[in-house]
Amino acid sequence: MNDTPRKRTVVSCTVLALVIGAGATACSGQDSHPLSARPYDAARQVTMNAPAAGRKADPDKPLEVTAKGKDGRITDVTAVDTAGRYLAGELSADGARWRSTGPLAAGTRYTVKVSTEDGHGAPGVRTVTFETASPKRILDVALGPKAGTYGVGQPITAELSAPVVAKEARAAVERALKVQSWPGVEGAWHWVDDKKLHYRPKEYWPTGAVVEVHSNLEGVKVGDHLYGGAAKPLKLTIGDRVEAITDASTHQMTVKRNGEVINTIPVTTGKPGFSTRNGVKVVLGKEYFVRMRGTSIGIPVGSAESYDLPVYYATRVTWSGEYVHAAPWSTGSQGYANVSHGCTGMSTGNAAWFYNTVREGDIVKVVNSLGEAMDPFGNGFGDWNLDWDQWRTGSALLEGTRDGSGAADDARLRPRI
């Protein structure tokens, strides 16, 4: 800042002291300094490329503020939209020009405050409001699952209305999708494909956690003329940690609640050629009655393996039709041999107990089967079959960063302060 104003003030006080003596005391007060003055209207000192009244700004164009003439400069610019989002920008070293470096949001109102000072250091201010045009293309997002209480393995899902491919565009989406957990745990988004993301913690959700998900994507530029739309927020509660571990070699299922064994159940799993998938699965839903037919898994009607059975107490763990269910026709093999077509069968009484004990999001794990590994995606929630390092590579923000470090880790879940 120019020191000239301070020197002039001191000289003025000296002259007054010689003339009126005690009056010099008033000159040394705060009111004499240029910075203590009420900011003047800087409307004539700066120009802005905001639209004229009644018109709307093109969100694809940057916002620019310029100082007019040489008797003054811009000291600060803040631009905030109705959602409370600040527009990033850069001020030149000489204070002559400010230009936005982040994209404007579409379909919103901005309040822009420009702070200035004149050649004597006196402060000025100009405040302008304007609206941006509505987007031509909207990217909607649907958050899932439905609000409610779930098990510790339940992932959060986000389904987009249009494909997002570019890494920069994916990063914009991730930054806008906020997940908060109480207590706070580390977690990340993973792109399943161009239109779907899953979010999970590093470890299972804590028992009793409250999880809130919301989107700040509305109006945010994602791609060429593509802007985010509104999304309904989501709140989940996490129940007890219930895990069912089936050992296909011993034909036993061990069920735990919060680490304590609460039941051991004799079961039968898939026989050779139909072996049950190994790995971690998540309960997708429960159906009291299901009609199971061999044709649903490609078995021709009338063949040796063909079946058409009424099934009760069916707990689904894959979209392709793998269940934990009552199988009264195979009670003689349960605990001794694997004779099913891929499901985990047990007595009707045990199946009813299991059905009434578990909820969506609970963990069902199969070990020591001759079957293939559960796919991470596409046939239910196999998300937990990826280790944490693999999971992080699916994030546009975290890929290539070290776990627990870097600015991109702002996407982690934080505890409430």
Short mmCIF file of C-alpha atoms in Angstrom, two decimals:
data_model
loop_
_atom_site.label_atom_id
_atom_site.label_comp_id
_atom_site.label_asym_id
_atom_site.label_seq_id
_atom_site.Cartn_x
_atom_site.Cartn_y
_atom_site.Cartn_z
CA MET A 1 0.00 0.00 0.00
CA ASN A 2 1.20 3.59 -0.70
CA ASP A 3 2.66 5.23 2.45
CA THR A 4 1.84 8.77 1.26
CA PRO A 5 -1.51 9.04 3.10
CA ARG A 6 0.13 8.27 6.47
CA LYS A 7 2.82 10.96 5.95
CA ARG A 8 0.23 13.58 4.99
CA THR A 9 -1.76 12.86 8.13
CA VAL A 10 1.25 13.29 10.38
CA VAL A 11 2.16 16.65 8.78
CA SER A 12 -1.42 17.86 9.14
CA CYS A 13 -1.44 17.01 12.84
CA THR A 14 1.81 18.88 13.38
CA VAL A 15 0.41 22.06 11.83
CA LEU A 16 -2.76 21.82 13.90
CA ALA A 17 -0.74 21.33 17.06
CA LEU A 18 1.10 24.59 16.45
CA VAL A 19 -2.13 26.46 15.83
CA ILE A 20 -4.62 25.02 18.30
CA GLY A 21 -2.49 22.91 20.65
CA ALA A 22 -4.74 20.29 22.20
CA GLY A 23 -6.58 19.82 18.93
CA ALA A 24 -3.72 17.59 17.82
CA THR A 25 -5.10 14.86 20.04
CA ALA A 26 -8.08 14.45 17.70
CA CYS A 27 -5.77 14.01 14.68
CA SER A 28 -4.08 11.02 16.25
CA GLY A 29 -7.43 9.21 16.59
CA GLN A 30 -8.56 6.27 14.42
CA ASP A 31 -11.01 8.30 12.35
CA SER A 32 -8.23 10.12 10.54
CA HIS A 33 -6.78 7.00 8.89
CA PRO A 34 -8.11 6.22 5.38
CA LEU A 35 -8.79 2.59 6.28
CA SER A 36 -11.11 3.65 9.12
CA ALA A 37 -13.48 5.42 6.74
CA ARG A 38 -16.79 3.88 5.71
CA PRO A 39 -16.24 2.19 2.29
CA TYR A 40 -17.29 4.39 -0.59
CA ASP A 41 -19.39 3.18 -3.55
CA ALA A 42 -16.88 1.76 -6.02
CA ALA A 43 -19.37 1.46 -8.89
CA ARG A 44 -17.39 3.98 -10.97
CA GLN A 45 -14.08 2.34 -10.10
CA VAL A 46 -14.70 -1.19 -11.42
CA THR A 47 -16.47 -2.89 -14.31
CA MET A 48 -17.88 -6.40 -14.42
CA ASN A 49 -19.05 -8.58 -17.29
CA ALA A 50 -22.26 -9.42 -15.41
CA PRO A 51 -25.40 -9.28 -17.60
CA ALA A 52 -27.68 -6.28 -17.75
CA ALA A 53 -30.83 -6.24 -15.66
CA GLY A 54 -33.39 -8.76 -16.87
CA ARG A 55 -30.83 -10.93 -18.62
CA LYS A 56 -28.99 -14.03 -17.43
CA ALA A 57 -25.30 -14.86 -17.59
CA ASP A 58 -23.93 -17.69 -19.67
CA PRO A 59 -22.51 -20.13 -17.08
CA ASP A 60 -19.98 -21.37 -19.64
CA LYS A 61 -18.24 -17.98 -19.64
CA PRO A 62 -15.93 -16.79 -16.81
CA LEU A 63 -16.78 -13.86 -14.56
CA GLU A 64 -14.37 -10.92 -14.91
CA VAL A 65 -13.94 -7.81 -12.76
CA THR A 66 -11.65 -4.97 -13.94
CA ALA A 67 -10.43 -1.78 -12.23
CA LYS A 68 -11.05 1.37 -14.30
CA GLY A 69 -8.30 3.97 -14.59
CA LYS A 70 -5.11 4.05 -12.53
CA ASP A 71 -6.36 5.71 -9.35
CA GLY A 72 -7.23 2.57 -7.43
CA ARG A 73 -7.13 -1.20 -7.44
CA ILE A 74 -9.15 -4.29 -6.56
CA THR A 75 -8.21 -5.82 -3.20
CA ASP A 76 -10.68 -8.73 -2.96
CA VAL A 77 -13.60 -10.37 -4.77
CA THR A 78 -16.09 -12.89 -3.34
CA ALA A 79 -18.79 -14.50 -5.47
CA VAL A 80 -21.32 -16.78 -3.72
CA ASP A 81 -24.36 -18.55 -5.16
CA THR A 82 -27.66 -19.28 -3.42
CA ALA A 83 -26.37 -22.69 -2.27
CA GLY A 84 -23.49 -21.02 -0.43
CA ARG A 85 -20.86 -22.18 -2.91
CA TYR A 86 -17.94 -19.82 -3.49
CA LEU A 87 -16.68 -19.22 -7.00
CA ALA A 88 -12.91 -19.68 -7.25
CA GLY A 89 -10.99 -16.87 -8.89
CA GLU A 90 -7.60 -15.23 -9.30
CA LEU A 91 -6.61 -11.59 -8.69
CA SER A 92 -3.73 -10.11 -10.64
CA ALA A 93 -0.71 -8.91 -8.65
CA ASP A 94 -1.38 -5.25 -9.46
CA GLY A 95 -5.05 -5.50 -8.46
CA ALA A 96 -6.21 -4.48 -11.92
CA ARG A 97 -8.18 -7.62 -12.77
CA TRP A 98 -9.96 -10.57 -11.16
CA ARG A 99 -11.11 -13.57 -13.18
CA SER A 100 -13.00 -16.68 -12.11
CA THR A 101 -11.01 -19.91 -12.39
CA GLY A 102 -13.88 -22.25 -11.48
CA PRO A 103 -17.03 -22.74 -13.55
CA LEU A 104 -20.17 -20.80 -12.73
CA ALA A 105 -23.13 -22.83 -11.54
CA ALA A 106 -26.15 -22.84 -13.85
CA GLY A 107 -29.66 -21.79 -12.90
CA THR A 108 -28.70 -19.91 -9.74
CA ARG A 109 -28.19 -16.38 -8.40
CA TYR A 110 -24.76 -14.98 -7.53
CA THR A 111 -23.90 -12.19 -5.15
CA VAL A 112 -20.55 -10.63 -6.01
CA LYS A 113 -18.78 -8.28 -3.57
CA VAL A 114 -15.79 -6.33 -4.92
CA SER A 115 -13.50 -4.57 -2.45
CA THR A 116 -11.24 -1.75 -3.70
CA GLU A 117 -9.00 1.04 -2.49
CA ASP A 118 -8.20 4.37 -4.06
CA GLY A 119 -4.83 6.04 -4.49
CA HIS A 120 -4.96 7.26 -0.89
CA GLY A 121 -5.77 3.84 0.54
CA ALA A 122 -9.43 4.57 1.29
CA PRO A 123 -11.64 1.48 0.95
CA GLY A 124 -14.44 1.07 -1.55
CA VAL A 125 -16.98 -1.66 -2.20
CA ARG A 126 -19.37 -2.67 -4.94
CA THR A 127 -21.98 -5.42 -4.65
CA VAL A 128 -23.70 -6.90 -7.70
CA THR A 129 -26.23 -9.72 -8.04
CA PHE A 130 -27.05 -11.60 -11.21
CA GLU A 131 -28.57 -14.90 -12.31
CA THR A 132 -27.11 -17.57 -14.55
CA ALA A 133 -29.05 -19.25 -17.33
CA SER A 134 -30.64 -22.65 -16.74
CA PRO A 135 -28.69 -25.63 -18.08
CA LYS A 136 -29.52 -27.12 -21.46
CA ARG A 137 -28.53 -30.63 -20.35
CA ILE A 138 -29.10 -31.91 -16.81
CA LEU A 139 -27.31 -34.77 -15.05
CA ASP A 140 -29.68 -36.20 -12.46
CA VAL A 141 -28.50 -38.46 -9.65
CA ALA A 142 -30.53 -40.99 -7.66
CA LEU A 143 -29.07 -41.92 -4.28
CA GLY A 144 -29.67 -45.33 -2.72
CA PRO A 145 -30.71 -47.43 -0.95
CA LYS A 146 -34.02 -46.23 0.45
CA ALA A 147 -33.90 -44.50 3.83
CA GLY A 148 -33.98 -47.01 6.69
CA THR A 149 -31.89 -49.30 8.85
CA TYR A 150 -29.29 -51.56 7.23
CA GLY A 151 -26.49 -53.94 8.08
CA VAL A 152 -22.83 -52.96 8.34
CA GLY A 153 -22.05 -54.05 4.77
CA GLN A 154 -24.54 -51.83 2.94
CA PRO A 155 -22.91 -49.67 0.23
CA ILE A 156 -24.27 -46.27 -0.78
CA THR A 157 -25.19 -46.06 -4.46
CA ALA A 158 -25.47 -43.15 -6.88
CA GLU A 159 -27.04 -43.70 -10.31
CA LEU A 160 -26.56 -41.00 -12.96
CA SER A 161 -28.97 -40.16 -15.77
CA ALA A 162 -26.16 -39.84 -18.34
CA PRO A 163 -22.69 -41.38 -18.73
CA VAL A 164 -19.70 -39.51 -17.27
CA VAL A 165 -16.37 -40.61 -18.71
CA ALA A 166 -13.71 -37.89 -18.40
CA LYS A 167 -11.70 -37.98 -15.17
CA GLU A 168 -12.23 -34.24 -14.55
CA ALA A 169 -15.98 -34.66 -14.92
CA ARG A 170 -16.00 -37.67 -12.60
CA ALA A 171 -14.01 -35.70 -10.04
CA ALA A 172 -16.64 -32.91 -10.20
CA VAL A 173 -19.37 -35.46 -9.50
CA GLU A 174 -17.49 -37.02 -6.58
CA ARG A 175 -16.76 -33.64 -4.99
CA ALA A 176 -20.47 -32.84 -5.08
CA LEU A 177 -21.67 -36.13 -3.53
CA LYS A 178 -21.22 -35.73 0.22
CA VAL A 179 -21.30 -38.59 2.71
CA GLN A 180 -21.20 -37.93 6.46
CA SER A 181 -21.12 -40.52 9.19
CA TRP A 182 -21.47 -40.33 12.97
CA PRO A 183 -19.14 -41.71 14.22
CA GLY A 184 -16.84 -40.70 11.35
CA VAL A 185 -15.01 -43.34 9.34
CA GLU A 186 -12.83 -43.30 6.24
CA GLY A 187 -14.57 -44.10 2.97
CA ALA A 188 -14.56 -43.40 -0.78
CA TRP A 189 -16.62 -43.51 -3.96
CA HIS A 190 -15.82 -46.13 -6.62
CA TRP A 191 -17.00 -45.85 -10.23
CA VAL A 192 -18.71 -49.13 -11.11
CA ASP A 193 -19.31 -47.92 -14.67
CA ASP A 194 -19.93 -44.63 -16.50
CA LYS A 195 -23.33 -44.14 -14.83
CA LYS A 196 -23.04 -45.78 -11.41
CA LEU A 197 -20.95 -45.18 -8.27
CA HIS A 198 -20.77 -47.08 -4.99
CA TYR A 199 -19.56 -45.69 -1.66
CA ARG A 200 -18.27 -47.82 1.19
CA PRO A 201 -16.09 -47.31 4.24
CA LYS A 202 -12.59 -48.77 4.51
CA GLU A 203 -14.00 -51.28 7.00
CA TYR A 204 -17.62 -52.20 7.67
CA TRP A 205 -19.87 -49.43 8.99
CA PRO A 206 -19.77 -49.10 12.79
CA THR A 207 -22.75 -50.55 14.64
CA GLY A 208 -25.24 -47.81 15.44
CA ALA A 209 -23.78 -45.33 12.96
CA VAL A 210 -25.93 -42.67 11.32
CA VAL A 211 -25.09 -41.99 7.67
CA GLU A 212 -26.30 -38.96 5.73
CA VAL A 213 -25.82 -38.52 1.99
CA HIS A 214 -26.61 -35.41 -0.03
CA SER A 215 -25.71 -33.95 -3.38
CA ASN A 216 -24.33 -30.48 -4.09
CA LEU A 217 -24.40 -31.26 -7.80
CA GLU A 218 -27.30 -28.98 -8.71
CA GLY A 219 -26.06 -26.35 -11.15
CA VAL A 220 -22.48 -27.65 -11.09
CA LYS A 221 -20.78 -27.96 -14.46
CA VAL A 222 -19.89 -31.58 -15.18
CA GLY A 223 -19.08 -31.50 -18.89
CA ASP A 224 -19.74 -29.65 -22.10
CA HIS A 225 -23.11 -27.91 -21.51
CA LEU A 226 -23.90 -30.61 -18.90
CA TYR A 227 -24.85 -29.49 -15.40
CA GLY A 228 -25.96 -31.34 -12.32
CA GLY A 229 -29.59 -31.54 -11.26
CA ALA A 230 -31.25 -31.68 -7.86
CA ALA A 231 -31.18 -34.90 -5.81
CA LYS A 232 -33.14 -36.07 -2.80
CA PRO A 233 -30.93 -36.48 0.32
CA LEU A 234 -30.66 -39.81 2.10
CA LYS A 235 -30.33 -40.89 5.73
CA LEU A 236 -29.46 -44.41 6.91
CA THR A 237 -29.07 -46.03 10.31
CA ILE A 238 -26.70 -48.97 10.76
CA GLY A 239 -27.86 -51.87 12.91
CA ASP A 240 -25.95 -54.63 14.68
CA ARG A 241 -23.00 -56.28 12.96
CA VAL A 242 -24.57 -59.55 11.79
CA GLU A 243 -22.33 -61.94 9.82
CA ALA A 244 -23.17 -65.39 8.49
CA ILE A 245 -20.06 -67.38 7.53
CA THR A 246 -20.70 -70.60 5.59
CA ASP A 247 -17.90 -73.14 5.32
CA ALA A 248 -18.76 -75.25 2.27
CA SER A 249 -16.22 -77.93 3.26
CA THR A 250 -17.69 -78.52 6.74
CA HIS A 251 -21.29 -77.75 5.67
CA GLN A 252 -21.84 -75.43 8.62
CA MET A 253 -23.00 -71.82 8.85
CA THR A 254 -21.82 -69.77 11.82
CA VAL A 255 -23.90 -66.68 12.57
CA LYS A 256 -22.42 -63.87 14.68
CA ARG A 257 -23.90 -60.73 16.14
CA ASN A 258 -21.39 -58.05 17.12
CA GLY A 259 -18.64 -60.69 17.18
CA GLU A 260 -20.52 -63.22 19.35
CA VAL A 261 -21.68 -66.55 17.90
CA ILE A 262 -25.48 -66.75 18.18
CA ASN A 263 -26.15 -69.87 16.09
CA THR A 264 -24.46 -72.69 14.19
CA ILE A 265 -26.58 -74.19 11.42
CA PRO A 266 -26.02 -77.34 9.31
CA VAL A 267 -26.33 -76.45 5.63
CA THR A 268 -25.85 -77.73 2.13
CA THR A 269 -24.31 -75.62 -0.63
CA GLY A 270 -23.80 -76.05 -4.37
CA LYS A 271 -22.78 -79.44 -5.69
CA PRO A 272 -20.04 -79.92 -8.33
CA GLY A 273 -20.97 -78.02 -11.46
CA PHE A 274 -23.16 -75.67 -9.43
CA SER A 275 -20.75 -74.72 -6.64
CA THR A 276 -21.69 -71.70 -4.52
CA ARG A 277 -19.65 -68.55 -5.08
CA ASN A 278 -16.89 -67.84 -2.56
CA GLY A 279 -16.51 -64.45 -0.94
CA VAL A 280 -18.46 -61.73 0.80
CA LYS A 281 -22.04 -61.01 -0.25
CA VAL A 282 -24.57 -58.60 1.20
CA VAL A 283 -28.22 -59.38 1.92
CA LEU A 284 -30.24 -57.78 -0.89
CA GLY A 285 -33.73 -58.58 0.35
CA LYS A 286 -36.04 -61.21 1.82
CA GLU A 287 -38.95 -63.08 0.18
CA TYR A 288 -41.23 -65.32 2.21
CA PHE A 289 -42.11 -67.35 -0.89
CA VAL A 290 -40.24 -67.81 -4.19
CA ARG A 291 -40.95 -70.23 -7.04
CA MET A 292 -37.52 -71.53 -8.08
CA ARG A 293 -37.12 -73.05 -11.54
CA GLY A 294 -34.03 -74.52 -13.17
CA THR A 295 -34.69 -72.55 -16.33
CA SER A 296 -33.70 -69.36 -14.44
CA ILE A 297 -30.09 -70.57 -14.38
CA GLY A 298 -30.09 -72.18 -17.82
CA ILE A 299 -31.19 -75.74 -16.98
CA PRO A 300 -33.51 -77.11 -19.70
CA VAL A 301 -36.94 -78.35 -18.69
CA GLY A 302 -37.05 -82.17 -18.51
CA SER A 303 -33.28 -82.58 -18.12
CA ALA A 304 -31.74 -84.56 -15.25
CA GLU A 305 -31.02 -81.35 -13.29
CA SER A 306 -34.38 -79.70 -13.99
CA TYR A 307 -36.39 -78.49 -10.98
CA ASP A 308 -39.47 -76.44 -10.16
CA LEU A 309 -39.90 -75.94 -6.41
CA PRO A 310 -41.88 -73.77 -3.97
CA VAL A 311 -39.31 -72.20 -1.60
CA TYR A 312 -39.97 -70.46 1.72
CA TYR A 313 -37.96 -68.08 3.89
CA ALA A 314 -35.70 -67.04 1.01
CA THR A 315 -32.97 -64.47 1.75
CA ARG A 316 -31.47 -63.15 -1.49
CA VAL A 317 -27.71 -62.50 -1.81
CA THR A 318 -27.25 -62.20 -5.61
CA TRP A 319 -29.42 -60.83 -8.39
CA SER A 320 -28.89 -64.01 -10.41
CA GLY A 321 -30.82 -66.05 -7.86
CA GLU A 322 -28.52 -67.22 -5.06
CA TYR A 323 -30.45 -67.43 -1.79
CA VAL A 324 -30.20 -68.74 1.73
CA HIS A 325 -33.50 -70.62 2.06
CA ALA A 326 -35.51 -73.50 3.48
CA ALA A 327 -34.75 -76.80 1.73
CA PRO A 328 -36.76 -79.51 3.55
CA TRP A 329 -36.07 -81.96 0.68
CA SER A 330 -32.34 -82.04 1.52
CA THR A 331 -32.32 -82.21 5.34
CA GLY A 332 -30.55 -85.57 5.17
CA SER A 333 -27.58 -83.95 3.42
CA GLN A 334 -27.44 -80.75 5.47
CA GLY A 335 -24.27 -80.78 7.56
CA TYR A 336 -22.85 -83.65 5.47
CA ALA A 337 -22.83 -82.99 1.72
CA ASN A 338 -23.31 -80.28 -0.91
CA VAL A 339 -26.31 -81.13 -3.09
CA SER A 340 -27.91 -77.80 -4.11
CA HIS A 341 -27.77 -75.90 -7.39
CA GLY A 342 -25.83 -73.04 -5.79
CA CYS A 343 -28.04 -71.80 -2.97
CA THR A 344 -27.40 -72.41 0.72
CA GLY A 345 -30.13 -74.74 1.98
CA MET A 346 -31.18 -75.50 5.54
CA SER A 347 -34.17 -76.84 7.46
CA THR A 348 -37.38 -74.84 7.46
CA GLY A 349 -36.99 -73.96 11.14
CA ASN A 350 -33.42 -72.75 10.69
CA ALA A 351 -34.35 -70.84 7.53
CA ALA A 352 -37.19 -69.08 9.38
CA TRP A 353 -34.78 -68.12 12.18
CA PHE A 354 -32.23 -66.82 9.69
CA TYR A 355 -34.91 -64.93 7.74
CA ASN A 356 -36.10 -63.21 10.91
CA THR A 357 -32.58 -62.45 12.16
CA VAL A 358 -30.91 -60.76 9.19
CA ARG A 359 -31.71 -57.52 7.38
CA GLU A 360 -30.58 -55.86 4.14
CA GLY A 361 -26.91 -54.97 4.31
CA ASP A 362 -25.92 -57.85 6.60
CA ILE A 363 -22.89 -59.92 5.62
CA VAL A 364 -23.13 -63.44 4.13
CA LYS A 365 -19.71 -64.95 3.48
CA VAL A 366 -18.89 -68.29 1.85
CA VAL A 367 -15.48 -69.95 2.24
CA ASN A 368 -13.90 -73.19 1.00
CA SER A 369 -16.32 -73.69 -1.87
CA LEU A 370 -15.18 -75.04 -5.24
CA GLY A 371 -17.10 -72.19 -6.88
CA GLU A 372 -15.77 -69.00 -8.44
CA ALA A 373 -15.23 -65.80 -6.48
CA MET A 374 -18.14 -63.42 -6.03
CA ASP A 375 -17.96 -60.57 -8.56
CA PRO A 376 -17.46 -57.15 -6.94
CA PHE A 377 -20.22 -55.63 -9.08
CA GLY A 378 -23.09 -56.61 -11.32
CA ASN A 379 -24.59 -59.49 -9.36
CA GLY A 380 -25.39 -57.89 -6.04
CA PHE A 381 -23.06 -56.13 -3.64
CA GLY A 382 -19.67 -57.83 -3.83
CA ASP A 383 -17.94 -54.56 -3.00
CA TRP A 384 -16.14 -56.01 0.03
CA ASN A 385 -14.24 -58.48 -2.13
CA LEU A 386 -11.97 -55.61 -3.22
CA ASP A 387 -9.29 -54.62 -0.73
CA TRP A 388 -9.03 -50.96 0.23
CA ASP A 389 -6.18 -50.14 -2.16
CA GLN A 390 -8.15 -51.63 -5.06
CA TRP A 391 -11.24 -49.75 -3.99
CA ARG A 392 -9.45 -46.39 -3.95
CA THR A 393 -8.28 -46.84 -7.55
CA GLY A 394 -11.91 -46.58 -8.62
CA SER A 395 -12.15 -43.00 -7.33
CA ALA A 396 -11.39 -40.10 -9.67
CA LEU A 397 -10.25 -38.10 -6.62
CA LEU A 398 -8.14 -40.73 -4.85
CA GLU A 399 -6.63 -42.73 -7.71
CA GLY A 400 -2.84 -42.40 -7.63
CA THR A 401 -2.75 -40.90 -4.12
CA ARG A 402 -1.41 -42.50 -0.97
CA ASP A 403 -3.98 -43.66 1.55
CA GLY A 404 -4.61 -41.00 4.16
CA SER A 405 -2.75 -38.15 2.49
CA GLY A 406 -3.28 -35.45 -0.10
CA ALA A 407 -5.92 -32.83 -0.77
CA ALA A 408 -8.07 -35.38 -2.54
CA ASP A 409 -8.64 -37.13 0.76
CA ASP A 410 -11.16 -34.40 1.60
CA ALA A 411 -13.58 -36.98 0.21
CA ARG A 412 -13.07 -39.01 3.38
CA LEU A 413 -15.80 -39.23 5.97
CA ARG A 414 -15.28 -36.83 8.85
CA PRO A 415 -16.74 -36.94 12.38
CA ARG A 416 -19.14 -34.15 13.31
CA ILE A 417 -17.45 -31.27 15.17
#
